[in-house]
Amino acid sequence: MKKKLKYLLNGKSERSLNEIITENGPMQPREIIYIIKKLCLLPEIQNSGEDGGREIFPHPANIIIFADGHIRAEDNTAPPNAYLPPEVTQRDMLVPTAKVYAMGILMLYMATGKETKDEIDNQNISRTLRSLIQRCTAFDPNERFRDTKELLSAVRRETGSGKKAFTLLIPLLSVFLLAAFLLFFGRQGFLQGSSAGEETGYRSGFSEGFRQGFSDAPGIGLTPAYFDARNGNLSGNFIPDNDPFAVISEDAVFFFTGENLCRMEPYTQEVEIIARLKGADSLQYHAGRLYYQKGDNIFRMNPKTAKEEVVCESLGGKFYIFEDTFYLYDSAGTGYLYSIDPEKGTLTQLNGAMSYKCLNVVGEKLYYISPDNGDCLCRSDLDGGNLSVISSGSYESLCIYDGSIYASTGEGLIRMDLNGGNPMILASQILYSPNVSDSGIYYISGKGRALEWMSSDGKTRYTVLTTGTASFNLAGQWIFYQNEEDSGFLWRVHISGKYNTKIAE
């Protein structure tokens, strides 16, 4: 045991797990597994309260580790909310499923030094630990281990000698199988391998060539809109009445067709259906998960597994993710604005009944067009306090990017500071739905409803499509739009105007 916890021998005979992580940093997987096994065997951790025995909640401050590897549980602190599952309160914290959830967060804390579930995808967590943590902290209680005994059985299965022997046997079996395939199916394997290699090489080469060719080509400054990790979707994509229907992640494009949720490879244009989600809208992407509204609920999905779970009730409102915070505006009912805790599924009311158009949140300030005040531009605190008029004109839509407001008046496009200062007219023509990003400004022209682009200073313009456009979403280097000349069906086009294609259901 001294080899496993050698850093404990630094002049102290015992330390809490919280002290160890704070002073020494994250632990190795074998150390974490050792501690979890020991904890699962402690009566005060196992006890469900049925026999009246002493119970202690698993928390770093409650776990004492001695230099010889002995572990003791003490009731030193009440658990913070991070260690409680969404459906459990402090009063019910000692139920078996709550202890299992806490053991999952405890493993996460020992592996990363952090206690937020976003860290589960941390590259420093081993495959075995990640699997155990995900099972312990599943949003659905029915998907978790029933109690610490079942958790202990799973740990033993994952780390037992039989599993290790099986792991060692796999390479040997692979060698024999490979030899057999080479002997009996050599030519077939060669042909299939060649085909797969060509396909992989084509995909890689095509992607790189597409990217490099577009960036090297002489042009007018058109560039892709880059992924923003803190916001669920480009703010301009919230302007269409039917809410955002396309979004980018780190390496893919996702979109709704009306019937299905699809993924597209942005360079090869390969499309695959992830799930059937008829009637879903408000598509967002945040921290490796897709979020959307469907029916009376907000859902999230792992795009790799297509596993779906309910986050909270949607109340029939508009769903946003701004600066890592989830919001719900109950536009169809009370008019209240709520913040959402996506892990607990709870809603917190932020302010009273208000009417917002083109709502944006920047630095914990609300920016919006106020229909109740002649469609002027307004700003307020999250709770509605400190309300001020930014601009008293009448506006149709707005978009915020890089500390500036871009607002269309029905007669043109104006850029101004967040406080309304330094107004500048960028366009003196009718346009709709300005969508601003690092790639410039996309909008629908007032004449013919063509889809157009202008540089951020308004000096350069380019017509992407002459096709009548009902609404559009920008997703990286692709634009998804509803084609007015095709009964409003969904199409996609590259920002250069090429590869204009109807999205087939």
Coordinates of C-alpha atoms in Angstrom, one line a residue:
M1 CA 0.0 0.0 0.0
K2 CA 2.9 2.3 0.6
K3 CA 3.7 2.1 -3.1
K4 CA 0.1 3.1 -4.0
L5 CA -0.2 6.0 -1.6
K6 CA 3.5 6.9 -1.1
Y7 CA 2.8 10.6 -1.1
L8 CA 1.0 10.3 2.2
L9 CA 4.3 9.6 4.0
N10 CA 5.3 13.3 4.2
G11 CA 5.3 13.8 8.0
K12 CA 1.6 13.3 8.6
S13 CA 0.1 10.1 9.8
E14 CA -3.3 10.8 8.3
R15 CA -5.0 13.3 6.0
S16 CA -8.5 13.8 4.6
L17 CA -9.0 13.0 0.9
N18 CA -9.8 16.7 0.4
E19 CA -6.4 17.6 1.8
I20 CA -4.6 15.1 -0.4
I21 CA -6.1 16.3 -3.6
T22 CA -5.7 20.0 -2.6
E23 CA -2.0 19.5 -1.7
N24 CA -0.9 16.8 -4.1
G25 CA -3.3 17.1 -7.1
P26 CA -5.3 14.3 -8.9
M27 CA -4.6 10.6 -8.2
Q28 CA -3.6 7.8 -10.4
P29 CA -6.4 5.4 -11.5
R30 CA -5.1 2.5 -9.4
E31 CA -5.1 4.7 -6.3
I32 CA -8.7 5.8 -7.0
I33 CA -9.8 2.2 -7.5
Y34 CA -8.2 1.1 -4.3
I35 CA -9.9 3.9 -2.3
I36 CA -13.3 3.2 -3.9
K37 CA -13.1 -0.5 -3.1
K38 CA -12.2 0.3 0.6
L39 CA -15.1 2.8 0.8
C40 CA -17.6 0.4 -0.6
L41 CA -16.7 -2.1 2.2
L42 CA -17.1 0.4 5.0
P43 CA -20.4 -0.3 7.0
E44 CA -21.1 3.4 7.5
I45 CA -21.0 3.9 3.7
Q46 CA -22.8 0.7 2.8
N47 CA -25.5 1.1 5.5
S48 CA -28.9 2.1 4.0
G49 CA -30.3 3.2 7.4
E50 CA -32.5 0.2 7.8
D51 CA -30.7 -1.3 10.8
G52 CA -30.3 2.1 12.5
G53 CA -26.5 2.0 12.1
R54 CA -24.2 5.0 11.7
E55 CA -24.3 6.5 8.2
I56 CA -21.8 8.8 6.6
F57 CA -22.1 10.5 3.3
P58 CA -19.2 10.0 0.8
H59 CA -17.4 13.4 0.6
P60 CA -13.6 14.2 0.4
A61 CA -13.7 15.9 3.8
N62 CA -15.4 12.9 5.4
I63 CA -12.8 10.4 4.2
I64 CA -9.6 10.0 6.2
I65 CA -6.6 8.0 4.8
F66 CA -3.8 6.8 6.9
A67 CA -0.2 6.3 5.9
D68 CA -0.5 2.5 6.0
G69 CA -3.5 2.6 3.5
H70 CA -6.2 2.2 6.2
I71 CA -9.3 4.3 5.4
R72 CA -11.9 5.7 7.8
A73 CA -15.1 7.6 7.3
E74 CA -16.0 10.5 9.6
D75 CA -19.0 12.8 9.6
N76 CA -17.1 16.1 9.2
T77 CA -19.3 18.0 6.7
A78 CA -22.7 18.1 5.0
P79 CA -22.5 17.4 1.2
P80 CA -22.5 20.3 -1.2
N81 CA -25.0 20.2 -4.0
A82 CA -22.4 19.0 -6.5
Y83 CA -22.5 15.6 -4.7
L84 CA -26.3 15.2 -4.7
P85 CA -28.2 13.8 -7.7
P86 CA -30.8 16.2 -9.2
E87 CA -33.8 14.3 -7.7
V88 CA -32.5 14.3 -4.1
T89 CA -32.5 17.0 -1.4
Q90 CA -30.3 17.2 1.7
R91 CA -33.0 15.5 3.7
D92 CA -32.8 12.4 1.6
M93 CA -29.1 12.4 1.0
L94 CA -28.4 9.0 2.6
V95 CA -30.6 6.9 0.2
P96 CA -28.5 4.3 -1.7
T97 CA -28.8 6.0 -5.1
A98 CA -27.6 9.4 -3.6
K99 CA -24.5 7.6 -2.2
V100 CA -23.8 6.0 -5.5
Y101 CA -24.0 9.4 -7.2
A102 CA -21.7 10.9 -4.6
M103 CA -19.2 8.1 -5.2
G104 CA -19.2 9.0 -8.9
I105 CA -18.4 12.6 -8.2
L106 CA -15.8 11.5 -5.7
M107 CA -14.0 9.5 -8.4
L108 CA -14.2 12.5 -10.7
Y109 CA -12.7 14.7 -8.0
M110 CA -9.9 12.3 -7.3
A111 CA -9.1 12.0 -11.0
T112 CA -9.3 15.7 -12.0
G113 CA -9.4 17.8 -8.8
K114 CA -12.8 19.1 -9.9
E115 CA -16.4 18.3 -9.1
T116 CA -18.4 19.2 -12.2
K117 CA -19.8 16.6 -14.6
D118 CA -18.4 18.5 -17.5
E119 CA -15.0 17.0 -16.5
I120 CA -16.1 13.4 -17.3
D121 CA -14.7 13.8 -20.8
N122 CA -11.3 14.9 -19.4
Q123 CA -8.6 13.1 -21.3
N124 CA -6.8 12.3 -18.0
I125 CA -9.6 9.9 -16.9
S126 CA -9.0 6.3 -17.9
R127 CA -11.6 4.4 -19.8
T128 CA -12.5 2.2 -16.8
L129 CA -12.9 5.1 -14.5
R130 CA -15.0 7.1 -17.0
S131 CA -17.3 4.2 -17.4
L132 CA -17.8 3.9 -13.7
I133 CA -18.3 7.6 -13.2
Q134 CA -20.9 7.9 -16.0
R135 CA -22.9 5.0 -14.6
C136 CA -22.8 6.4 -11.0
T137 CA -23.8 9.9 -12.1
A138 CA -26.4 9.1 -14.8
F139 CA -29.2 11.7 -15.0
D140 CA -31.8 8.9 -14.8
P141 CA -31.6 7.2 -11.4
N142 CA -32.7 3.9 -13.0
E143 CA -29.4 3.8 -15.0
R144 CA -27.2 4.1 -11.9
F145 CA -25.9 1.3 -9.7
R146 CA -28.5 0.4 -7.2
D147 CA -26.2 0.8 -4.2
T148 CA -22.5 0.7 -3.2
K149 CA -22.5 -3.1 -3.2
E150 CA -23.4 -3.2 -6.9
L151 CA -20.8 -0.5 -7.5
L152 CA -18.2 -2.7 -5.8
S153 CA -19.1 -5.7 -8.0
A154 CA -18.7 -3.5 -11.1
V155 CA -15.3 -2.3 -9.9
R156 CA -14.1 -5.8 -9.3
R157 CA -15.3 -6.9 -12.7
E158 CA -13.5 -4.0 -14.4
T159 CA -10.2 -4.5 -12.4
G160 CA -10.2 -8.2 -11.5
S161 CA -7.5 -10.7 -12.4
G162 CA -9.8 -12.5 -14.9
K163 CA -10.3 -9.3 -16.8
K164 CA -6.5 -8.7 -16.8
A165 CA -5.9 -12.2 -18.1
F166 CA -8.5 -11.7 -20.8
T167 CA -6.9 -8.4 -21.7
L168 CA -3.5 -10.1 -22.1
L169 CA -5.1 -12.8 -24.1
I170 CA -6.6 -10.5 -26.7
P171 CA -3.3 -9.5 -28.4
L172 CA -2.4 -13.2 -28.7
L173 CA -5.7 -14.1 -30.2
S174 CA -5.4 -11.2 -32.5
V175 CA -2.1 -12.4 -33.9
F176 CA -3.5 -15.9 -34.6
L177 CA -6.6 -14.5 -36.2
L178 CA -4.6 -12.1 -38.3
A179 CA -2.4 -14.9 -39.5
A180 CA -5.4 -17.0 -40.4
F181 CA -7.0 -14.1 -42.4
L182 CA -3.7 -13.4 -44.1
L183 CA -3.4 -17.1 -45.0
F184 CA -6.9 -17.8 -46.3
F185 CA -8.2 -14.4 -47.3
G186 CA -5.1 -12.6 -48.3
R187 CA -6.2 -11.3 -51.6
Q188 CA -9.7 -10.3 -50.4
G189 CA -8.1 -8.5 -47.4
F190 CA -5.7 -6.7 -49.7
L191 CA -8.5 -5.5 -52.0
Q192 CA -10.7 -4.4 -49.0
G193 CA -7.7 -2.7 -47.3
S194 CA -6.9 -0.9 -50.5
S195 CA -10.4 0.3 -50.9
A196 CA -10.6 1.4 -47.2
G197 CA -7.2 3.2 -47.5
E198 CA -8.3 5.0 -50.6
E199 CA -11.5 6.1 -48.9
T200 CA -9.7 7.3 -45.8
G201 CA -7.0 9.0 -47.8
Y202 CA -9.6 10.7 -50.0
R203 CA -11.6 12.0 -47.0
S204 CA -8.5 13.3 -45.3
G205 CA -7.0 14.8 -48.5
F206 CA -10.3 16.2 -49.7
S207 CA -10.9 17.9 -46.3
E208 CA -7.4 19.4 -46.2
G209 CA -7.5 20.5 -49.8
F210 CA -10.9 22.0 -49.5
R211 CA -9.9 24.0 -46.4
Q212 CA -6.5 25.1 -47.8
G213 CA -7.9 25.9 -51.3
F214 CA -10.6 28.1 -49.9
S215 CA -8.3 30.0 -47.6
D216 CA -5.6 30.4 -50.4
A217 CA -8.0 31.5 -53.1
P218 CA -8.0 35.3 -53.8
G219 CA -11.3 36.7 -52.7
I220 CA -13.1 39.4 -50.7
G221 CA -12.6 38.2 -47.2
L222 CA -15.2 35.5 -46.8
T223 CA -14.2 33.1 -44.1
P224 CA -16.0 30.4 -42.1
A225 CA -17.8 31.3 -38.8
Y226 CA -15.8 29.6 -36.1
F227 CA -17.1 27.5 -33.3
D228 CA -17.8 29.4 -30.1
A229 CA -17.5 27.0 -27.1
R230 CA -19.4 29.3 -24.6
N231 CA -22.5 30.0 -26.7
G232 CA -24.9 27.3 -27.9
N233 CA -25.5 28.9 -31.3
L234 CA -24.7 32.1 -33.2
S235 CA -26.9 34.9 -31.7
G236 CA -28.1 35.9 -35.2
N237 CA -29.5 32.4 -35.7
F238 CA -32.1 33.2 -33.0
I239 CA -33.8 35.8 -35.2
P240 CA -35.9 33.5 -37.4
D241 CA -39.4 32.9 -36.1
N242 CA -38.8 29.1 -36.1
D243 CA -35.7 29.3 -33.9
P244 CA -32.2 27.9 -34.8
F245 CA -32.1 24.7 -36.8
A246 CA -28.4 24.4 -37.6
V247 CA -25.3 24.5 -35.5
I248 CA -21.6 23.7 -35.5
S249 CA -19.4 21.7 -33.1
E250 CA -15.7 21.4 -33.0
D251 CA -15.6 19.2 -36.1
A252 CA -19.2 18.7 -37.5
V253 CA -22.4 20.4 -38.5
F254 CA -25.7 19.4 -37.1
F255 CA -29.1 20.4 -38.4
F256 CA -32.9 19.6 -38.3
T257 CA -34.7 18.7 -41.5
G258 CA -38.1 18.9 -39.9
E259 CA -38.2 15.1 -39.5
N260 CA -34.7 14.1 -38.5
L261 CA -31.6 15.3 -36.7
C262 CA -28.6 15.0 -39.0
R263 CA -24.8 15.3 -38.8
M264 CA -22.8 16.6 -41.8
E265 CA -19.0 16.3 -42.3
P266 CA -18.2 20.0 -43.3
Y267 CA -15.7 19.1 -46.0
T268 CA -16.8 15.9 -47.7
Q269 CA -20.5 16.9 -47.2
E270 CA -21.3 13.4 -46.0
V271 CA -24.7 13.4 -44.2
E272 CA -26.0 10.8 -41.7
I273 CA -29.2 10.7 -39.7
I274 CA -28.6 10.6 -36.0
A275 CA -32.2 10.4 -34.8
R276 CA -35.8 10.9 -35.8
L277 CA -36.9 14.1 -34.0
K278 CA -40.0 15.4 -35.7
G279 CA -41.1 18.8 -34.5
A280 CA -37.8 19.6 -32.6
D281 CA -36.4 23.1 -32.7
S282 CA -34.0 25.5 -31.0
L283 CA -30.9 23.5 -31.8
Q284 CA -27.9 24.2 -29.5
Y285 CA -24.5 22.7 -28.9
H286 CA -22.6 23.0 -25.7
A287 CA -19.8 20.9 -24.0
G288 CA -20.1 17.9 -26.3
R289 CA -23.9 17.7 -26.2
L290 CA -26.7 18.8 -28.4
Y291 CA -29.7 20.6 -26.8
Y292 CA -33.1 21.2 -28.3
Q293 CA -36.8 21.6 -27.6
K294 CA -39.3 19.0 -28.4
G295 CA -42.9 18.9 -27.2
D296 CA -43.1 20.2 -23.7
N297 CA -39.5 19.5 -22.7
I298 CA -35.9 20.5 -23.4
F299 CA -33.7 17.6 -24.2
R300 CA -30.0 16.9 -24.6
M301 CA -28.3 14.2 -26.6
N302 CA -24.9 12.7 -27.0
P303 CA -24.3 13.0 -30.7
K304 CA -21.9 10.0 -30.7
T305 CA -24.4 7.6 -29.1
A306 CA -27.8 9.3 -29.9
K307 CA -28.7 8.8 -26.3
E308 CA -31.4 11.3 -25.3
E309 CA -32.5 12.6 -21.9
V310 CA -34.9 15.2 -20.6
V311 CA -33.3 18.4 -19.1
C312 CA -36.4 20.2 -17.9
E313 CA -39.9 21.3 -19.0
S314 CA -39.8 23.9 -21.7
L315 CA -43.0 25.8 -20.9
G316 CA -43.4 26.5 -24.6
G317 CA -40.8 29.3 -24.5
K318 CA -37.6 30.2 -26.3
F319 CA -34.4 28.3 -25.3
Y320 CA -31.0 30.0 -25.3
I321 CA -27.4 29.3 -24.2
F322 CA -25.3 32.4 -23.7
E323 CA -21.9 32.5 -22.0
D324 CA -22.2 29.0 -20.6
T325 CA -25.6 29.8 -19.0
F326 CA -28.9 28.2 -20.0
Y327 CA -32.0 30.4 -20.3
L328 CA -35.7 29.9 -21.0
Y329 CA -38.0 32.8 -22.0
D330 CA -41.6 31.8 -21.4
S331 CA -42.8 33.8 -24.4
A332 CA -45.9 31.8 -24.9
G333 CA -47.1 32.1 -21.3
T334 CA -46.0 34.2 -18.3
G335 CA -43.4 36.2 -20.1
Y336 CA -40.9 35.3 -17.4
L337 CA -37.2 34.7 -18.0
Y338 CA -35.7 31.7 -16.3
S339 CA -32.2 30.3 -15.9
I340 CA -31.8 26.6 -16.2
D341 CA -29.6 24.2 -14.1
P342 CA -29.1 21.5 -16.8
E343 CA -27.8 19.0 -14.3
K344 CA -30.7 19.3 -11.8
G345 CA -33.4 20.2 -14.4
T346 CA -34.5 23.1 -12.3
L347 CA -35.8 26.5 -13.4
T348 CA -35.0 29.8 -11.5
Q349 CA -37.1 32.8 -12.3
L350 CA -35.0 35.8 -13.0
N351 CA -37.5 38.6 -13.6
G352 CA -41.2 39.4 -14.0
A353 CA -43.4 39.5 -17.1
M354 CA -41.5 41.2 -20.0
S355 CA -41.8 41.2 -23.8
Y356 CA -38.5 40.5 -25.6
K357 CA -37.7 40.4 -29.2
C358 CA -34.2 39.2 -30.4
L359 CA -33.0 38.6 -26.9
N360 CA -29.3 38.5 -26.3
V361 CA -27.4 38.1 -23.0
V362 CA -23.9 39.6 -22.7
G363 CA -22.0 40.0 -19.4
E364 CA -25.1 39.3 -17.4
K365 CA -27.0 42.1 -19.1
L366 CA -30.1 41.6 -21.3
Y367 CA -30.2 43.3 -24.7
Y368 CA -33.4 43.2 -26.7
I369 CA -35.9 45.0 -28.8
S370 CA -38.9 46.1 -26.7
P371 CA -42.3 45.7 -28.4
D372 CA -43.9 47.5 -25.5
N373 CA -41.8 50.6 -26.1
G374 CA -42.1 51.2 -29.8
D375 CA -39.5 48.5 -30.7
C376 CA -36.7 50.6 -29.3
L377 CA -33.4 49.0 -28.2
C378 CA -33.2 48.3 -24.4
R379 CA -30.7 47.0 -21.9
S380 CA -31.3 45.8 -18.3
D381 CA -29.9 43.5 -15.5
L382 CA -31.0 39.9 -15.5
D383 CA -33.7 40.7 -13.0
G384 CA -35.1 43.5 -15.1
G385 CA -33.6 46.2 -13.0
N386 CA -31.5 49.2 -14.2
L387 CA -33.6 49.3 -17.4
S388 CA -32.3 51.8 -19.9
V389 CA -33.1 52.7 -23.5
I390 CA -30.0 52.2 -25.8
S391 CA -31.6 53.7 -28.8
S392 CA -35.1 55.2 -29.2
G393 CA -35.5 54.4 -32.9
S394 CA -37.8 51.6 -34.2
Y395 CA -35.9 48.4 -34.9
E396 CA -36.8 45.1 -36.5
S397 CA -34.0 42.8 -35.5
L398 CA -30.6 42.9 -33.7
C399 CA -27.5 40.8 -33.3
I400 CA -24.6 41.3 -30.9
Y401 CA -21.0 40.4 -31.8
D402 CA -17.6 41.4 -30.4
G403 CA -19.0 44.1 -28.1
S404 CA -21.1 45.8 -30.7
I405 CA -24.8 45.8 -31.5
Y406 CA -25.9 45.4 -35.2
A407 CA -29.5 46.4 -35.6
S408 CA -31.7 46.7 -38.7
T409 CA -34.3 49.5 -38.8
G410 CA -36.3 48.6 -41.9
E411 CA -34.3 51.2 -43.8
G412 CA -30.8 49.9 -43.2
L413 CA -28.3 48.5 -40.8
I414 CA -26.6 50.4 -37.9
R415 CA -23.7 49.3 -35.7
M416 CA -23.3 50.8 -32.2
D417 CA -21.6 50.2 -28.9
L418 CA -23.4 48.3 -26.2
N419 CA -24.4 51.5 -24.6
G420 CA -25.7 53.0 -27.9
G421 CA -22.6 55.1 -28.5
N422 CA -20.7 55.6 -31.7
P423 CA -23.5 54.7 -34.1
M424 CA -22.5 54.0 -37.7
I425 CA -24.7 53.3 -40.7
L426 CA -23.3 50.2 -42.5
A427 CA -26.1 49.9 -45.1
S428 CA -28.9 52.3 -46.3
Q429 CA -31.1 49.7 -47.8
I430 CA -33.9 47.4 -46.5
L431 CA -32.5 44.2 -45.1
Y432 CA -33.6 41.5 -42.7
S433 CA -32.2 39.1 -40.1
P434 CA -28.5 40.3 -39.9
N435 CA -26.3 37.5 -38.6
V436 CA -22.9 38.7 -37.5
S437 CA -19.8 36.6 -36.8
D438 CA -16.1 36.7 -37.3
S439 CA -16.8 35.9 -41.0
G440 CA -18.7 39.1 -41.6
I441 CA -22.4 40.0 -41.8
Y442 CA -25.0 37.8 -43.6
Y443 CA -28.5 39.0 -44.2
I444 CA -31.6 38.8 -46.4
S445 CA -31.9 41.7 -48.8
G446 CA -35.1 43.7 -49.0
K447 CA -35.2 43.3 -52.8
G448 CA -36.0 39.7 -53.9
R449 CA -35.0 38.4 -50.5
A450 CA -31.6 37.3 -51.8
L451 CA -29.1 36.0 -49.3
E452 CA -26.1 38.4 -49.1
W453 CA -22.9 39.1 -47.3
M454 CA -21.0 42.2 -46.4
S455 CA -17.8 42.8 -44.6
S456 CA -17.9 44.0 -41.0
D457 CA -17.2 47.6 -42.0
G458 CA -19.9 47.5 -44.7
K459 CA -17.5 48.4 -47.5
T460 CA -17.6 45.0 -49.4
R461 CA -20.7 43.1 -50.4
Y462 CA -21.3 39.8 -52.1
T463 CA -24.5 38.0 -53.2
V464 CA -24.4 34.4 -52.0
L465 CA -27.7 33.4 -53.4
T466 CA -30.3 35.1 -55.6
T467 CA -32.9 32.6 -54.5
G468 CA -35.7 33.9 -52.3
T469 CA -34.8 33.1 -48.7
A470 CA -37.4 32.8 -45.9
S471 CA -34.9 32.3 -43.0
F472 CA -31.3 31.0 -42.6
N473 CA -28.8 29.7 -40.1
L474 CA -25.0 30.0 -40.4
A475 CA -23.0 27.0 -39.4
G476 CA -19.3 27.3 -40.0
Q477 CA -18.7 27.5 -43.7
W478 CA -22.3 26.4 -44.5
I479 CA -25.6 28.2 -44.7
F480 CA -28.8 26.3 -44.2
Y481 CA -31.9 28.1 -45.5
Q482 CA -35.5 27.8 -46.2
N483 CA -36.0 28.1 -50.0
E484 CA -39.0 30.3 -50.8
E485 CA -38.9 29.1 -54.4
D486 CA -39.2 25.5 -53.2
S487 CA -42.2 25.8 -50.9
G488 CA -39.9 26.6 -47.9
F489 CA -38.0 23.3 -48.0
L490 CA -34.6 23.2 -46.4
W491 CA -31.5 23.7 -48.6
R492 CA -27.8 24.2 -47.9
V493 CA -25.2 26.3 -49.6
H494 CA -21.5 27.0 -49.0
I495 CA -20.7 30.6 -48.0
S496 CA -19.0 31.0 -51.4
G497 CA -22.3 30.4 -53.1
K498 CA -21.3 26.9 -54.4
Y499 CA -22.7 23.5 -53.6
N500 CA -26.3 24.8 -53.4
T501 CA -28.2 21.6 -52.6
K502 CA -31.7 20.6 -51.3
I503 CA -31.7 18.6 -48.1
A504 CA -33.5 15.4 -48.9
E505 CA -35.6 13.8 -46.1

